[in-house]
mmCIF file of C-alpha atoms and ligand atoms in Angstrom:
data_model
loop_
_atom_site.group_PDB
_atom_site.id
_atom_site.type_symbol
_atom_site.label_atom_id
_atom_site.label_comp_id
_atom_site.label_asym_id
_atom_site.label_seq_id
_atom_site.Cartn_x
_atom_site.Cartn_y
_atom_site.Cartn_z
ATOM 1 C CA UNK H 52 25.517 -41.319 -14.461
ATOM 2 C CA UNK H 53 27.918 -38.550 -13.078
ATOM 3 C CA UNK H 54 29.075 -37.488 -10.155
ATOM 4 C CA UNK H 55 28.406 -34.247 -8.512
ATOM 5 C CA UNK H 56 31.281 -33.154 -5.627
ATOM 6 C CA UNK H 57 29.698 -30.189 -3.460
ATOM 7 C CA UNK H 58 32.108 -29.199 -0.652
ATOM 8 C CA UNK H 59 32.488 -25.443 -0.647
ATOM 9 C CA UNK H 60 35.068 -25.904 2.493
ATOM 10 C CA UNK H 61 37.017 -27.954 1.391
ATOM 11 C CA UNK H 62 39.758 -28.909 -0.993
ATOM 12 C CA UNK H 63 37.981 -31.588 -3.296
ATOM 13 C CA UNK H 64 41.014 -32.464 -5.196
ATOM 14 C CA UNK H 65 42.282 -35.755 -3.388
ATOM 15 C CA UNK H 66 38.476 -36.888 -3.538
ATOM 16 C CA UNK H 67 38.240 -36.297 -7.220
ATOM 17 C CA UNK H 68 41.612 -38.108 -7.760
ATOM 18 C CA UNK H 69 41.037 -40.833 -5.487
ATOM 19 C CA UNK H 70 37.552 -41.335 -7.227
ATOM 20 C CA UNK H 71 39.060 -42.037 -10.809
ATOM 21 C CA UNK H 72 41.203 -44.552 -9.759
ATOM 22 C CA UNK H 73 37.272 -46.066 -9.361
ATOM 23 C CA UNK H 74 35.358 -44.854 -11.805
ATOM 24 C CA UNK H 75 35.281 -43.592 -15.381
ATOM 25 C CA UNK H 76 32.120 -41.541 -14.803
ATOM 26 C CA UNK H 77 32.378 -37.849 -15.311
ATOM 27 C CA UNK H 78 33.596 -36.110 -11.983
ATOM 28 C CA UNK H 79 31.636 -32.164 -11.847
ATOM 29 C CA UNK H 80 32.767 -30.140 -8.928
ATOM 30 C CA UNK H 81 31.029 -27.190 -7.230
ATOM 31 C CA UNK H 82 30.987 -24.271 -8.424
ATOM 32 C CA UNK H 83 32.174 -25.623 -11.779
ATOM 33 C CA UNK H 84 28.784 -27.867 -12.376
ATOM 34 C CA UNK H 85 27.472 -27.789 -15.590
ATOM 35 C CA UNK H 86 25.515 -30.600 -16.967
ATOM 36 C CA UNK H 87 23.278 -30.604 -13.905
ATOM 37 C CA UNK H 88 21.068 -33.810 -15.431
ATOM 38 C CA UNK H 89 23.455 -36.051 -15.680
ATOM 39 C CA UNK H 90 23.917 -36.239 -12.309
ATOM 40 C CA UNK H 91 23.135 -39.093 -10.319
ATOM 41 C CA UNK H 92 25.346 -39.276 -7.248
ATOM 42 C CA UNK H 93 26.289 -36.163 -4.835
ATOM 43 C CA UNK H 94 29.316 -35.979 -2.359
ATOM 44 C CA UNK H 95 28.053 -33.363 0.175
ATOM 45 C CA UNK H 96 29.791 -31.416 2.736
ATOM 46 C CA UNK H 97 28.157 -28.030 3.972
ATOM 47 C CA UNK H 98 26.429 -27.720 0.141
ATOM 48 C CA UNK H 99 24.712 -24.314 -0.234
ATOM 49 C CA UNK H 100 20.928 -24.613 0.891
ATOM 50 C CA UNK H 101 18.644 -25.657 -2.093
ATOM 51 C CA UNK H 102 20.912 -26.683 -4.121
ATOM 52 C CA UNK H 103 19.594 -30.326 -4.675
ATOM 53 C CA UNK H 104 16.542 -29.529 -6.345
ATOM 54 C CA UNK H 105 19.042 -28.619 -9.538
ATOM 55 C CA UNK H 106 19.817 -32.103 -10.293
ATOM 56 C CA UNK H 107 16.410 -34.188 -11.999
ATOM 57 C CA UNK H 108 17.943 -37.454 -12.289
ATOM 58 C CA UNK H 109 19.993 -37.136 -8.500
ATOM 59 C CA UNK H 110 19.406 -40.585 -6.694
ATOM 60 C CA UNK H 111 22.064 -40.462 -3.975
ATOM 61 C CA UNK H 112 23.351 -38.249 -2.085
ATOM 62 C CA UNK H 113 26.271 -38.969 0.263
ATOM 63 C CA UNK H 114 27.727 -36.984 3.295
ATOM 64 C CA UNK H 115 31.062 -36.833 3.495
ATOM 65 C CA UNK H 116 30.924 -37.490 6.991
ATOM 66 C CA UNK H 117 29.564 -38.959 9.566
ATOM 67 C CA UNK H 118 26.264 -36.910 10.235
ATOM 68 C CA UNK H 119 23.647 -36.464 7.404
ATOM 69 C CA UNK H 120 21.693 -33.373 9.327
ATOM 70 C CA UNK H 121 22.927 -30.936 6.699
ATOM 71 C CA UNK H 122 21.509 -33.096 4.162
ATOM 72 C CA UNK H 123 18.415 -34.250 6.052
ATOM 73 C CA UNK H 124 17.764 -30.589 6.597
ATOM 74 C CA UNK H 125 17.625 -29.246 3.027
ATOM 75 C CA UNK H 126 14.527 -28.862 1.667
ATOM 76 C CA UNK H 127 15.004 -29.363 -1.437
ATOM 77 C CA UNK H 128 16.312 -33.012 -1.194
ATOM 78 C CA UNK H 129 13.203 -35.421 -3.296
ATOM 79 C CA UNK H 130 12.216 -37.594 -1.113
ATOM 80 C CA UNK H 131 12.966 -40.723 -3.260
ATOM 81 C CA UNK H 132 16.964 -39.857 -2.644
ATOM 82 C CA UNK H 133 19.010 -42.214 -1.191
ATOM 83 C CA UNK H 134 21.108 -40.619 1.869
ATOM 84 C CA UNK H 135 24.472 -42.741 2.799
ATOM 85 C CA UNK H 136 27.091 -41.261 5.610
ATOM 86 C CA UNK H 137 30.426 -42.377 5.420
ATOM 87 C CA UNK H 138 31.857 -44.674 8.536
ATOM 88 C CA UNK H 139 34.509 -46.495 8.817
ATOM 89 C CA UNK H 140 37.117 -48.197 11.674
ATOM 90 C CA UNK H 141 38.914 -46.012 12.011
ATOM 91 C CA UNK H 142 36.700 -42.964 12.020
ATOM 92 C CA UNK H 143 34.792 -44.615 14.881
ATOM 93 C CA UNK H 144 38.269 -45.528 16.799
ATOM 94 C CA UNK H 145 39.565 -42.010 16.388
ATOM 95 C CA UNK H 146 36.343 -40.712 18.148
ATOM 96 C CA UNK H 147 37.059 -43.317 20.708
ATOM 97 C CA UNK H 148 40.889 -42.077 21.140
ATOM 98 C CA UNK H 149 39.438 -37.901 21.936
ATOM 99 C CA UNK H 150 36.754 -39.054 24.129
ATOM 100 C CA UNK H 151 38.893 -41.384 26.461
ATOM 101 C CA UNK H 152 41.450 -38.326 26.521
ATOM 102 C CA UNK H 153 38.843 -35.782 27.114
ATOM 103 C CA UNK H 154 37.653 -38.551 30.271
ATOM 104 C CA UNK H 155 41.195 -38.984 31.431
ATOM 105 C CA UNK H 156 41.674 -35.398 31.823
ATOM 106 C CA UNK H 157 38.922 -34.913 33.901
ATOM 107 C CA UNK H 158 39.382 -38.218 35.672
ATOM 108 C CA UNK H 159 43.113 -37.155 36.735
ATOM 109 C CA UNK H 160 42.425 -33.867 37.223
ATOM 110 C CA UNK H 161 45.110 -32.820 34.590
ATOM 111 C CA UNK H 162 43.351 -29.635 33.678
ATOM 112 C CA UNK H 163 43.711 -28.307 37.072
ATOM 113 C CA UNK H 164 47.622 -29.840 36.987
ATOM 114 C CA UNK H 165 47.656 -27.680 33.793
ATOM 115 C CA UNK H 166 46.363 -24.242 35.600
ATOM 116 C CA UNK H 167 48.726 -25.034 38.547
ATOM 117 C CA UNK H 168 51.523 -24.795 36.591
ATOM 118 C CA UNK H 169 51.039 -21.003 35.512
ATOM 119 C CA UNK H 170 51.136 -20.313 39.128
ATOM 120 C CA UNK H 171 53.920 -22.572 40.160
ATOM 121 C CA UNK H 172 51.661 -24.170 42.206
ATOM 122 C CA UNK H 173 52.578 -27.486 43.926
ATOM 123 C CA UNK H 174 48.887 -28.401 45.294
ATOM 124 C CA UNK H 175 48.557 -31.924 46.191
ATOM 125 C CA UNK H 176 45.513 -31.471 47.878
ATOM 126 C CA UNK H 177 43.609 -31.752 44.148
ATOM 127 C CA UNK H 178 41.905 -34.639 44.134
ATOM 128 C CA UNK H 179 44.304 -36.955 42.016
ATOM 129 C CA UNK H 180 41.689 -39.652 40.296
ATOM 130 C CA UNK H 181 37.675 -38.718 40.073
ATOM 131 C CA UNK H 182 34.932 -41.389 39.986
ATOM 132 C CA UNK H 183 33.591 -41.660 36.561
ATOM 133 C CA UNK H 184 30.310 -43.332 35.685
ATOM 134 C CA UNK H 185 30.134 -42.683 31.769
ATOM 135 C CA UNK H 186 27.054 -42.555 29.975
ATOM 136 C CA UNK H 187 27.247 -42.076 26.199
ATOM 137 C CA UNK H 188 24.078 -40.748 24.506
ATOM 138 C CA UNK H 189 24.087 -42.267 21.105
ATOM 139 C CA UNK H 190 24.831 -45.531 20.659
ATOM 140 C CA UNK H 191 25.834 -45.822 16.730
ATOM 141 C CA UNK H 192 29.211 -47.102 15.435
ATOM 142 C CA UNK H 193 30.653 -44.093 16.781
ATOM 143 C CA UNK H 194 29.057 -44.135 20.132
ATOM 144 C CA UNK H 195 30.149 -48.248 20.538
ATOM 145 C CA UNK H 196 33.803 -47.570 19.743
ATOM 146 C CA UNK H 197 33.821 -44.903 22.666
ATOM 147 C CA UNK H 198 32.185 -47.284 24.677
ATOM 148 C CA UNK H 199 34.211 -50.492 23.907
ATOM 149 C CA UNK H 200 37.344 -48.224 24.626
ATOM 150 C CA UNK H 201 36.320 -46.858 28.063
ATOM 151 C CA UNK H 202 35.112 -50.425 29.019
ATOM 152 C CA UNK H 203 38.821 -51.354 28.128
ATOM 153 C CA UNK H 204 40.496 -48.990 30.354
ATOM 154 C CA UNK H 205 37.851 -50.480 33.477
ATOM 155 C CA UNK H 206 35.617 -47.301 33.272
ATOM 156 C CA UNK H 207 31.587 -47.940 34.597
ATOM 157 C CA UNK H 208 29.606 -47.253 31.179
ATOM 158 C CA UNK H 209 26.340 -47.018 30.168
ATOM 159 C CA UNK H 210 24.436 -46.293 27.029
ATOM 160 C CA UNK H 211 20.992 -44.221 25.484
ATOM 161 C CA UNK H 212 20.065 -44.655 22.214
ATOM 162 C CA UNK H 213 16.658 -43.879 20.899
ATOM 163 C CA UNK H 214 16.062 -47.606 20.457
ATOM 164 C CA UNK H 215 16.637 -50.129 22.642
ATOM 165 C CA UNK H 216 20.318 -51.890 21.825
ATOM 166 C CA UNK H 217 21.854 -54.879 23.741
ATOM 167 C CA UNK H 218 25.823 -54.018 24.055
ATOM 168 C CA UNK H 219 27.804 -56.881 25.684
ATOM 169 C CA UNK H 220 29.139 -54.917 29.046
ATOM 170 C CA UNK H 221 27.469 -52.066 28.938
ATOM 171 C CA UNK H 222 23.683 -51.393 30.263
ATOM 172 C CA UNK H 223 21.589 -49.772 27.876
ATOM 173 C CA UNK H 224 18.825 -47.549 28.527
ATOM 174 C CA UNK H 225 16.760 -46.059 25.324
ATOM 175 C CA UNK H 226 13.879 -43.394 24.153
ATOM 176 C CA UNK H 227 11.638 -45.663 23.246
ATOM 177 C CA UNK H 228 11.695 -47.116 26.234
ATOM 178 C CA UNK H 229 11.487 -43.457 28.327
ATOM 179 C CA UNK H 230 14.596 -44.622 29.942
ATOM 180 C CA UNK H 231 16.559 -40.920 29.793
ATOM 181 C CA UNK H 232 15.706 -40.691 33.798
ATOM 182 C CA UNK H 233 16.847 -43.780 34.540
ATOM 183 C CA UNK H 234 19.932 -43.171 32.439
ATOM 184 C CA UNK H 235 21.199 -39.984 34.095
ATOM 185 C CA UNK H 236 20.564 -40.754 37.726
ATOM 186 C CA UNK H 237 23.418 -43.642 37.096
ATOM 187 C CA UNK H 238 26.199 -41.097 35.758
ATOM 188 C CA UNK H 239 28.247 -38.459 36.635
ATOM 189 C CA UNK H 240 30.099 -37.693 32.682
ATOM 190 C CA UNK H 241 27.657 -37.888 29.962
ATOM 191 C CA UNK H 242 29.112 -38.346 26.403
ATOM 192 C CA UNK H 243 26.603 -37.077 23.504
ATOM 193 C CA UNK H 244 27.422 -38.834 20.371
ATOM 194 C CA UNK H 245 23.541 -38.278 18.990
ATOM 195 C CA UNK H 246 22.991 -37.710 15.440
ATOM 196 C CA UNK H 247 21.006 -34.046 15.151
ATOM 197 C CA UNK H 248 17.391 -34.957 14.576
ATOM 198 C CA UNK H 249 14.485 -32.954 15.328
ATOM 199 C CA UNK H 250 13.785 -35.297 18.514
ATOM 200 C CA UNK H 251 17.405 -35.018 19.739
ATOM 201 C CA UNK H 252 17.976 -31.204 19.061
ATOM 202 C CA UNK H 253 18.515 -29.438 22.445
ATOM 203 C CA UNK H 254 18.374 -32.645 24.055
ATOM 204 C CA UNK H 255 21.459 -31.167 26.457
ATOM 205 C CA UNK H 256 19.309 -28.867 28.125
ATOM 206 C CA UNK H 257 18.518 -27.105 31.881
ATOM 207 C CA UNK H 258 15.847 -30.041 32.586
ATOM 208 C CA UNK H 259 18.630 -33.078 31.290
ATOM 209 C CA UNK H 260 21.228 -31.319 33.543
ATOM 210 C CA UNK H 261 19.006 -31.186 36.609
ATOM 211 C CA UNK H 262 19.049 -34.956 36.590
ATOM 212 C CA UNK H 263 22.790 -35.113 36.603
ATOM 213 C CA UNK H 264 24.221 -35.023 40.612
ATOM 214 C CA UNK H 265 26.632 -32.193 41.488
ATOM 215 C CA UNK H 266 30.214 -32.051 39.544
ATOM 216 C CA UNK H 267 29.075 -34.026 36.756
ATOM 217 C CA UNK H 268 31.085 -33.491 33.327
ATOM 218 C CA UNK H 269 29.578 -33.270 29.788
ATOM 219 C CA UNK H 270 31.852 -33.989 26.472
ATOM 220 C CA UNK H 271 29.662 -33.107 23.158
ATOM 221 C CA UNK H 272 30.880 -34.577 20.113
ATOM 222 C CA UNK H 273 27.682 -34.795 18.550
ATOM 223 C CA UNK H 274 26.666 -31.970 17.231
ATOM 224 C CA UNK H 275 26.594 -28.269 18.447
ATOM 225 C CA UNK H 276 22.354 -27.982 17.778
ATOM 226 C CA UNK H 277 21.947 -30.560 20.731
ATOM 227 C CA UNK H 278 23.407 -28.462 23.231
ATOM 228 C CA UNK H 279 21.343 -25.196 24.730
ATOM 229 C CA UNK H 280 24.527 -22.973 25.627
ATOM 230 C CA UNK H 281 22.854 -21.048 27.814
ATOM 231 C CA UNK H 282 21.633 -24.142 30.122
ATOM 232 C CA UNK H 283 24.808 -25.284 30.057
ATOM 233 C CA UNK H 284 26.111 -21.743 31.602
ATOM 234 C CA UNK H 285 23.698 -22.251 34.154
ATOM 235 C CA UNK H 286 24.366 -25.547 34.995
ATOM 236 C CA UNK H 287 27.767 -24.609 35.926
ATOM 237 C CA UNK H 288 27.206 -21.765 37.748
ATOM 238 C CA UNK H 289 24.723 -24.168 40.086
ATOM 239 C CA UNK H 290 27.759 -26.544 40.238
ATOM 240 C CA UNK H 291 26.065 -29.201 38.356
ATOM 241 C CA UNK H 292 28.664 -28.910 35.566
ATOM 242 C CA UNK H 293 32.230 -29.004 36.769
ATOM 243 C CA UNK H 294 33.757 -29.651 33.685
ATOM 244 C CA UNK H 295 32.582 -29.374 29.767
ATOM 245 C CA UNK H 296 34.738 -30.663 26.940
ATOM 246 C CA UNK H 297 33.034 -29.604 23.748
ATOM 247 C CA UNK H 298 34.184 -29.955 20.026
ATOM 248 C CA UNK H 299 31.266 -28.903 18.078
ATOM 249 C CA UNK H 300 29.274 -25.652 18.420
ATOM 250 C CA UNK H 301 25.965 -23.886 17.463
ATOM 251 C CA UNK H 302 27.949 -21.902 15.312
ATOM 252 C CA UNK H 303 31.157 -22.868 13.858
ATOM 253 C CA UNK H 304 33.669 -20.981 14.061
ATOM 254 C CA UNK H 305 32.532 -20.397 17.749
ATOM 255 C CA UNK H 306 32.195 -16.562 17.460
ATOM 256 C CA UNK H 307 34.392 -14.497 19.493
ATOM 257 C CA UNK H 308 32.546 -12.939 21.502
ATOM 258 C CA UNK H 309 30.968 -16.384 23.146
ATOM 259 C CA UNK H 310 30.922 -17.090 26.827
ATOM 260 C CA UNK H 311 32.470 -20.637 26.115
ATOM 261 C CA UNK H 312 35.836 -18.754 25.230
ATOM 262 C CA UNK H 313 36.232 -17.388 28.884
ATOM 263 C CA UNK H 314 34.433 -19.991 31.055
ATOM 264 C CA UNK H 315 37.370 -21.907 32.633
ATOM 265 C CA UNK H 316 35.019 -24.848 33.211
ATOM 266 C CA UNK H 317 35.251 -25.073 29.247
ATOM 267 C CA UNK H 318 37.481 -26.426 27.237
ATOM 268 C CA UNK H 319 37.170 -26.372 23.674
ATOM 269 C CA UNK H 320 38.327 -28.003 20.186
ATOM 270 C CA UNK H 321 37.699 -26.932 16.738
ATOM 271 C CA UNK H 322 35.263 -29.766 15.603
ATOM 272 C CA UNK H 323 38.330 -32.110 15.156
ATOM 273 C CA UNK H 324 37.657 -35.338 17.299
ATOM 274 C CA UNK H 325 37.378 -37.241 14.393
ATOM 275 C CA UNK H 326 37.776 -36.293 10.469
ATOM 276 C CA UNK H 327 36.980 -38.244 7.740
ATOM 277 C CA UNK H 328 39.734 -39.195 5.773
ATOM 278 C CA UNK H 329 38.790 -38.140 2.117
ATOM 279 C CA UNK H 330 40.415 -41.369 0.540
ATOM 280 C CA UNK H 331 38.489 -43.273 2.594
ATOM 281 C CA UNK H 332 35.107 -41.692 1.774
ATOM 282 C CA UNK H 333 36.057 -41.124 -2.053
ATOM 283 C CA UNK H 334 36.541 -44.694 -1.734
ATOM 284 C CA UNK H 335 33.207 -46.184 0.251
ATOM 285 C CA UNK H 336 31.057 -43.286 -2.452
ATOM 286 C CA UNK H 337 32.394 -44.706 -5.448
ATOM 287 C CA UNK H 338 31.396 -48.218 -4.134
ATOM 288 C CA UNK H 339 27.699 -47.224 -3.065
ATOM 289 C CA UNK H 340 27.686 -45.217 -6.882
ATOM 290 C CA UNK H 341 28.620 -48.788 -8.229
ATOM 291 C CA UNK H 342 26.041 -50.652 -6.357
ATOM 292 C CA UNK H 343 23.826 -47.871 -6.824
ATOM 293 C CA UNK H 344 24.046 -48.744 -10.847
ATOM 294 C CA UNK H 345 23.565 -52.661 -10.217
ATOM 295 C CA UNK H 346 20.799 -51.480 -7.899
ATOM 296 C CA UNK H 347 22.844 -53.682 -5.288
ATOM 297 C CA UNK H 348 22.060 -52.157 -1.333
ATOM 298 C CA UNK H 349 23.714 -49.362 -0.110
ATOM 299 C CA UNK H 350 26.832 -48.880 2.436
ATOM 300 C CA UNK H 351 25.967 -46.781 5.448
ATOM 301 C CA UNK H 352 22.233 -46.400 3.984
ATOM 302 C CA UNK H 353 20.615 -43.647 6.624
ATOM 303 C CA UNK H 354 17.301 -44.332 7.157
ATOM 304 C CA UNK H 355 15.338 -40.636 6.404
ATOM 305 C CA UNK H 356 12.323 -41.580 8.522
ATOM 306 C CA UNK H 357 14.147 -41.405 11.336
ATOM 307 C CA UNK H 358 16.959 -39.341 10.355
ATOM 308 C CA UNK H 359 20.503 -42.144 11.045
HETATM 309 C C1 LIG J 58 30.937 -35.707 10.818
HETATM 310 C C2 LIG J 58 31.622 -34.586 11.466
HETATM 311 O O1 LIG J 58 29.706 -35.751 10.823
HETATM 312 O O2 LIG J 58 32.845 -34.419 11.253
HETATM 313 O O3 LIG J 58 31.636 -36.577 10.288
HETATM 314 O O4 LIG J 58 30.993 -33.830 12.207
#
């Protein structure tokens, strides 16, 4: 029963020394695996396509982070594989902590505050607090810390999941209950937290911002695939978007020569609202490779049919 580590960008030693303060099993890391059938449990991050269909004996396969689409996505994952994410608190909190700073700037007006100070501009006349009626797509851990935070600081939320969900203070609309109309028409700043499925890719597209009113703002921390950047170009130049706050891209690094770079309405962060801390995960994957052995149920278990 070893363990296979398979994150080409990243540095895996603090996993791999975290994980033997847990377990005695063998620890193989990518590129350097050898004994491919001894295998049972994989720590992926970004694993070259294919690769899963190496291991006979594999059983579970755990992202390193919070999504599983890179995983889901690979076609060579056997179905009979176990998929687990890792979440924790804090993960969830940290989330929280970006999107309540990307909603404060926008609420304030501080970006404009920001560009007025390269011109020495003293313009009072900018509107100095914006109405906000939040709606956060995605209603996971993730998507509940935001929430409970901006319900904290007195902010009007609401939520869309894909099923229905009952969140004390906050109205919830959901897909299964063909509730995205009735959703948007409420909001003005929509938050996508969605995992990447095959029902939610694109989801942020020319039709979803046509249901938004005038100025509305969009923060993606979901996942770049949900967004269509071109629709989202659009929407500002019809005023529909006043503001976009966006951390995660169709490609990453967002290539130079991408509109997003130059559109003032745009502001944008490397992917970094919210990084797994790799004790914590080596931690939670050694557990779920325990329980996995006393055939105990899994932490953070995704389930594949529907892809979170
Ligand atoms: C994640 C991420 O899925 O960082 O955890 O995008």
């Amino acid at each position: 029963m070893a363990i296979g580590i398979i994150i080409p960008d990243r540095d895996p030693q603090p996993i791999v020394s975290e994980l033997k303060r847990y377990l005695g099993e063998e620890i193989q890391v990518y590129p350097h695996i050898t004994k491919v059938e001894t295998i049972t449990s994989i720590l992926a991050w970004k694993q070259p396509k294919g690769i899963f269909s190496q291991f006979p004996n594999l059983e579970l396969v755990s992202s390193l982070g919070a999504g599983v689409d890179h995983i889901l996505e690979d076609p060579s994952l056997p179905s009979t594989v176990a998929v687990t994410r890792i979440v924790y608190e804090n993960l969830g909190r940290s989330m929280a902590r970006y999107a309540a700073g990307a909603v404060l700037q926008f609420h304030k007006s501080l970006l404009a505050y920001y560009q007025c100070k390269e011109k020495k501009n003293w313009d009072r006349n900018i509107p100095f607090e914006v109405e906000m009626r939040i709606g956060i797509m995605g209603m996971g851990k993730m998507g509940q810390e935001v929430g409970k935070l901006l319900l904290a600081m007195n902010f009007e939320v609401y939520g869309y999941s894909m099923r229905p969900k009952f969140i004390p203070g906050i109205r919830c609309f959901s897909a299964e209950n063909q509730e995205l109309s009735n959703f948007l028409r409420r909001i003005n700043t929509l938050i996508c937290l969605l995992p990447l499925t095959e029902q939610t890719r694109g989801i942020l597209n020319a039709s979803l911002f046509a249901q938004l009113p005038p100025n509305s703002f969009l923060i993606n921390l979901g996942r770049g695939q949900h967004l269509v950047d071109s629709d989202l170009i659009a929407a500002i130049d019809q005023g529909i978007i006043s503001g976009a706050y966006l951390d995660v891209f169709n490609v990453e690094p967002l290539p130079p020569d991408h509109p997003f770079w130059i559109l003032p309405q745009v502001y944008i962060t490397p992917h970094i609202a919210s990084i797994t801390d790799s004790v914590k995960a080596a931690k939670q994957f050694a557990l779920n490779h325990q329980r996995l052995a006393l055939r105990k149920p899994l932490i953070n278990r995704i389930d594949r049919e529907v892809g979170y």
